[in-house]
């Protein structure tokens, strides 16, 4: 807010699995793995943002 002004910026997080092993293949090799479910992250992010900044449409989309 101090650099560009309140309400004049946005933030997004992105990631790519890169060359990571497919979890089912790792599991077949005896490596303990699990699939990540975005639901908890999105719900937690919305709750944290609402607690910090008040109710709002903070997460518009995720994929």
PDB file of C-alpha atoms in Angstrom:
ATOM      1  CA  UNK A   1       0.000   0.000   0.000  1.00  0.00           C
ATOM      2  CA  UNK A   2       2.808   2.430   0.837  1.00  0.00           C
ATOM      3  CA  UNK A   3       4.591   1.891  -2.483  1.00  0.00           C
ATOM      4  CA  UNK A   4       1.738   1.953  -5.005  1.00  0.00           C
ATOM      5  CA  UNK A   5      -1.264   3.054  -2.983  1.00  0.00           C
ATOM      6  CA  UNK A   6      -4.124   1.320  -1.244  1.00  0.00           C
ATOM      7  CA  UNK A   7      -6.266  -0.733  -3.583  1.00  0.00           C
ATOM      8  CA  UNK A   8      -3.829  -0.350  -6.481  1.00  0.00           C
ATOM      9  CA  UNK A   9      -2.194  -3.776  -6.420  1.00  0.00           C
ATOM     10  CA  UNK A  10      -2.993  -7.469  -6.482  1.00  0.00           C
ATOM     11  CA  UNK A  11      -1.206 -10.625  -5.451  1.00  0.00           C
ATOM     12  CA  UNK A  12      -1.382 -14.105  -6.873  1.00  0.00           C
ATOM     13  CA  UNK A  13       0.391 -17.309  -6.077  1.00  0.00           C
ATOM     14  CA  UNK A  14       1.394 -19.769  -8.732  1.00  0.00           C
ATOM     15  CA  UNK A  15       3.384 -22.941  -8.897  1.00  0.00           C
ATOM     16  CA  UNK A  16       4.261 -25.738 -11.253  1.00  0.00           C
ATOM     17  CA  UNK A  17       5.077 -29.284 -10.374  1.00  0.00           C
ATOM     18  CA  UNK A  18       8.162 -29.084 -12.571  1.00  0.00           C
ATOM     19  CA  UNK A  19       9.775 -32.493 -12.793  1.00  0.00           C
ATOM     20  CA  UNK A  20       8.358 -33.868  -9.569  1.00  0.00           C
ATOM     21  CA  UNK A  21       7.491 -37.533  -9.470  1.00  0.00           C
ATOM     22  CA  UNK A  22       3.837 -38.404  -9.954  1.00  0.00           C
ATOM     23  CA  UNK A  23       2.618 -39.246  -6.432  1.00  0.00           C
ATOM     24  CA  UNK A  24       1.177 -42.634  -7.407  1.00  0.00           C
ATOM     25  CA  UNK A  25       4.537 -43.704  -8.866  1.00  0.00           C
ATOM     26  CA  UNK A  26       6.359 -42.596  -5.731  1.00  0.00           C
ATOM     27  CA  UNK A  27       3.819 -44.453  -3.619  1.00  0.00           C
ATOM     28  CA  UNK A  28       4.401 -47.620  -5.672  1.00  0.00           C
ATOM     29  CA  UNK A  29       8.095 -47.248  -4.802  1.00  0.00           C
ATOM     30  CA  UNK A  30       7.256 -47.187  -1.083  1.00  0.00           C
ATOM     31  CA  UNK A  31       7.585 -43.425  -0.626  1.00  0.00           C
ATOM     32  CA  UNK A  32       4.844 -41.977   1.617  1.00  0.00           C
ATOM     33  CA  UNK A  33       2.962 -39.392  -0.434  1.00  0.00           C
ATOM     34  CA  UNK A  34      -0.435 -37.761  -0.694  1.00  0.00           C
ATOM     35  CA  UNK A  35      -2.254 -35.550  -3.157  1.00  0.00           C
ATOM     36  CA  UNK A  36      -2.676 -31.900  -2.222  1.00  0.00           C
ATOM     37  CA  UNK A  37      -6.238 -30.631  -2.033  1.00  0.00           C
ATOM     38  CA  UNK A  38      -6.584 -26.866  -2.589  1.00  0.00           C
ATOM     39  CA  UNK A  39      -9.849 -26.560  -0.665  1.00  0.00           C
ATOM     40  CA  UNK A  40      -8.239 -26.110   2.741  1.00  0.00           C
ATOM     41  CA  UNK A  41      -5.716 -23.573   1.458  1.00  0.00           C
ATOM     42  CA  UNK A  42      -8.432 -21.501  -0.222  1.00  0.00           C
ATOM     43  CA  UNK A  43     -10.729 -21.637   2.819  1.00  0.00           C
ATOM     44  CA  UNK A  44      -7.850 -20.753   5.146  1.00  0.00           C
ATOM     45  CA  UNK A  45      -6.707 -17.886   2.905  1.00  0.00           C
ATOM     46  CA  UNK A  46     -10.244 -16.472   2.742  1.00  0.00           C
ATOM     47  CA  UNK A  47     -10.614 -16.699   6.521  1.00  0.00           C
ATOM     48  CA  UNK A  48      -7.231 -15.071   7.169  1.00  0.00           C
ATOM     49  CA  UNK A  49      -7.904 -12.275   4.690  1.00  0.00           C
ATOM     50  CA  UNK A  50     -11.374 -11.635   6.133  1.00  0.00           C
ATOM     51  CA  UNK A  51      -9.956 -11.549   9.669  1.00  0.00           C
ATOM     52  CA  UNK A  52      -7.245  -9.106   8.621  1.00  0.00           C
ATOM     53  CA  UNK A  53      -9.081  -6.869   6.143  1.00  0.00           C
ATOM     54  CA  UNK A  54     -12.781  -7.539   6.775  1.00  0.00           C
ATOM     55  CA  UNK A  55     -15.287  -9.430   4.692  1.00  0.00           C
ATOM     56  CA  UNK A  56     -14.699  -9.218   0.969  1.00  0.00           C
ATOM     57  CA  UNK A  57     -14.310 -11.172  -2.218  1.00  0.00           C
ATOM     58  CA  UNK A  58     -10.590 -11.747  -1.614  1.00  0.00           C
ATOM     59  CA  UNK A  59     -10.109 -14.917  -3.644  1.00  0.00           C
ATOM     60  CA  UNK A  60     -11.684 -14.479  -7.052  1.00  0.00           C
ATOM     61  CA  UNK A  61     -10.416 -17.617  -8.739  1.00  0.00           C
ATOM     62  CA  UNK A  62      -8.073 -20.538  -8.382  1.00  0.00           C
ATOM     63  CA  UNK A  63      -7.235 -23.441 -10.618  1.00  0.00           C
TER      64      UNK A  63
END
